[in-house]
Amino acid sequence: MIKVYKVKIGEKVYEVEVESVTEINGTISTPAPTSAPAPAVAPATPGNGTKVEAPMQGMVVSIDVTPGTRVKAGDTLLVLEAMKMENPIVAPVDGVVESISVNKGDTVDGGAVIATIA
């Protein structure tokens, strides 16, 4: 199973893939592939906006936008702290922030919808 993580080093964010492996008697093998991992961002649906999902479990340490804020793809919406690392969650598309579903200090699960951009 391959999981995708975002790692921030300094001011730069890197997306890395980590594969789970098994070692038996010195032989490393990978499990049979299952279904493809779910995308971090749901596709845009006319009238419903683009839902931004948390890519990992973490705690919201800051929220940089409010509903009504115009954003461009790549703008930071909020910051999640996971494993003592702060991970900026960025807008996947240009638009206007329709809603923020979390508050500073909340703990969110991976895959939870944290914002919607119309």
GROMACS .gro file of C-alpha atoms in nm:
model
  118
    1MET     CA    1   0.000   0.000   0.000
    2ILE     CA    2   0.139   0.335  -0.099
    3LYS     CA    3   0.046   0.639   0.107
    4VAL     CA    4   0.109   0.994   0.000
    5TYR     CA    5   0.231   1.249   0.254
    6LYS     CA    6   0.324   1.612   0.230
    7VAL     CA    7   0.644   1.712   0.405
    8LYS     CA    8   0.740   2.073   0.468
    9ILE     CA    9   1.109   2.151   0.488
   10GLY     CA   10   1.173   2.516   0.551
   11GLU     CA   11   0.923   2.700   0.334
   12LYS     CA   12   0.900   2.431   0.065
   13VAL     CA   13   0.637   2.154   0.064
   14TYR     CA   14   0.724   1.816  -0.086
   15GLU     CA   15   0.482   1.538  -0.169
   16VAL     CA   16   0.631   1.196  -0.091
   17GLU     CA   17   0.502   0.843  -0.141
   18VAL     CA   18   0.571   0.579   0.124
   19GLU     CA   19   0.517   0.211   0.048
   20SER     CA   20   0.442  -0.044   0.316
   21VAL     CA   21   0.660  -0.357   0.288
   22THR     CA   22   0.693  -0.685   0.475
   23GLU     CA   23   1.014  -0.869   0.562
   24ILE     CA   24   1.008  -1.245   0.612
   25ASN     CA   25   1.340  -1.425   0.664
   26GLY     CA   26   1.533  -1.142   0.502
   27THR     CA   27   1.308  -1.125   0.197
   28ILE     CA   28   1.124  -0.800   0.145
   29SER     CA   29   0.790  -0.811  -0.033
   30THR     CA   30   0.511  -0.572  -0.097
   31PRO     CA   31   0.147  -0.659  -0.043
   32ALA     CA   32  -0.071  -0.710  -0.349
   33PRO     CA   33  -0.210  -0.382  -0.473
   34THR     CA   34  -0.564  -0.301  -0.374
   35SER     CA   35  -0.772  -0.017  -0.500
   36ALA     CA   36  -0.612   0.316  -0.581
   37PRO     CA   37  -0.583   0.557  -0.289
   38ALA     CA   38  -0.858   0.814  -0.258
   39PRO     CA   39  -0.767   1.155  -0.389
   40ALA     CA   40  -0.695   1.419  -0.125
   41VAL     CA   41  -0.922   1.662  -0.301
   42ALA     CA   42  -1.264   1.575  -0.431
   43PRO     CA   43  -1.336   1.689  -0.785
   44ALA     CA   44  -1.533   2.004  -0.835
   45THR     CA   45  -1.905   1.959  -0.857
   46PRO     CA   46  -2.106   2.239  -1.011
   47GLY     CA   47  -2.307   2.413  -0.743
   48ASN     CA   48  -2.140   2.226  -0.458
   49GLY     CA   49  -1.790   2.373  -0.473
   50THR     CA   50  -1.459   2.193  -0.440
   51LYS     CA   51  -1.427   2.010  -0.113
   52VAL     CA   52  -1.082   2.024   0.046
   53GLU     CA   53  -1.005   1.717   0.256
   54ALA     CA   54  -0.744   1.674   0.527
   55PRO     CA   55  -0.464   1.462   0.377
   56MET     CA   56  -0.379   1.326   0.721
   57GLN     CA   57  -0.495   1.324   1.081
   58GLY     CA   58  -0.379   1.632   1.264
   59MET     CA   59  -0.459   1.934   1.474
   60VAL     CA   60  -0.557   2.265   1.321
   61VAL     CA   61  -0.297   2.517   1.440
   62SER     CA   62  -0.403   2.813   1.226
   63ILE     CA   63  -0.669   2.914   0.980
   64ASP     CA   64  -0.552   3.169   0.724
   65VAL     CA   65  -0.883   3.239   0.546
   66THR     CA   66  -1.247   3.305   0.628
   67PRO     CA   67  -1.561   3.233   0.426
   68GLY     CA   68  -1.576   3.482   0.143
   69THR     CA   69  -1.198   3.505   0.098
   70ARG     CA   70  -1.089   3.487  -0.267
   71VAL     CA   71  -0.804   3.235  -0.308
   72LYS     CA   72  -0.582   3.113  -0.587
   73ALA     CA   73  -0.461   2.755  -0.629
   74GLY     CA   74  -0.167   2.709  -0.394
   75ASP     CA   75  -0.275   2.969  -0.137
   76THR     CA   76  -0.260   2.838   0.219
   77LEU     CA   77  -0.603   2.778   0.370
   78LEU     CA   78  -0.493   2.647   0.708
   79VAL     CA   79  -0.210   2.463   0.880
   80LEU     CA   80  -0.239   2.112   1.025
   81GLU     CA   81   0.013   1.982   1.275
   82ALA     CA   82   0.084   1.611   1.245
   83MET     CA   83   0.377   1.424   1.395
   84LYS     CA   84   0.517   1.756   1.524
   85MET     CA   85   0.531   1.897   1.171
   86GLU     CA   86   0.323   2.184   1.045
   87ASN     CA   87   0.163   2.110   0.708
   88PRO     CA   88   0.005   2.390   0.507
   89ILE     CA   89  -0.319   2.286   0.343
   90VAL     CA   90  -0.345   2.477   0.019
   91ALA     CA   91  -0.630   2.565  -0.212
   92PRO     CA   92  -0.644   2.316  -0.500
   93VAL     CA   93  -0.832   2.560  -0.725
   94ASP     CA   94  -0.896   2.930  -0.768
   95GLY     CA   95  -1.221   3.049  -0.613
   96VAL     CA   96  -1.393   3.189  -0.310
   97VAL     CA   97  -1.387   3.009   0.024
   98GLU     CA   98  -1.744   2.899   0.075
   99SER     CA   99  -1.700   2.740   0.417
  100ILE     CA  100  -1.443   2.629   0.673
  101SER     CA  101  -1.555   2.318   0.860
  102VAL     CA  102  -1.296   2.326   1.139
  103ASN     CA  103  -1.181   2.556   1.416
  104LYS     CA  104  -0.833   2.630   1.549
  105GLY     CA  105  -0.742   2.354   1.795
  106ASP     CA  106  -0.970   2.091   1.636
  107THR     CA  107  -0.830   1.746   1.564
  108VAL     CA  108  -0.934   1.617   1.222
  109ASP     CA  109  -0.912   1.273   1.065
  110GLY     CA  110  -0.752   1.213   0.728
  111GLY     CA  111  -1.015   1.251   0.459
  112ALA     CA  112  -1.235   1.485   0.660
  113VAL     CA  113  -1.371   1.779   0.463
  114ILE     CA  114  -1.211   2.089   0.609
  115ALA     CA  115  -1.313   2.356   0.360
  116THR     CA  116  -1.518   2.416   0.050
  117ILE     CA  117  -1.417   2.647  -0.233
  118ALA     CA  118  -1.684   2.766  -0.478
   0.00000   0.00000   0.00000
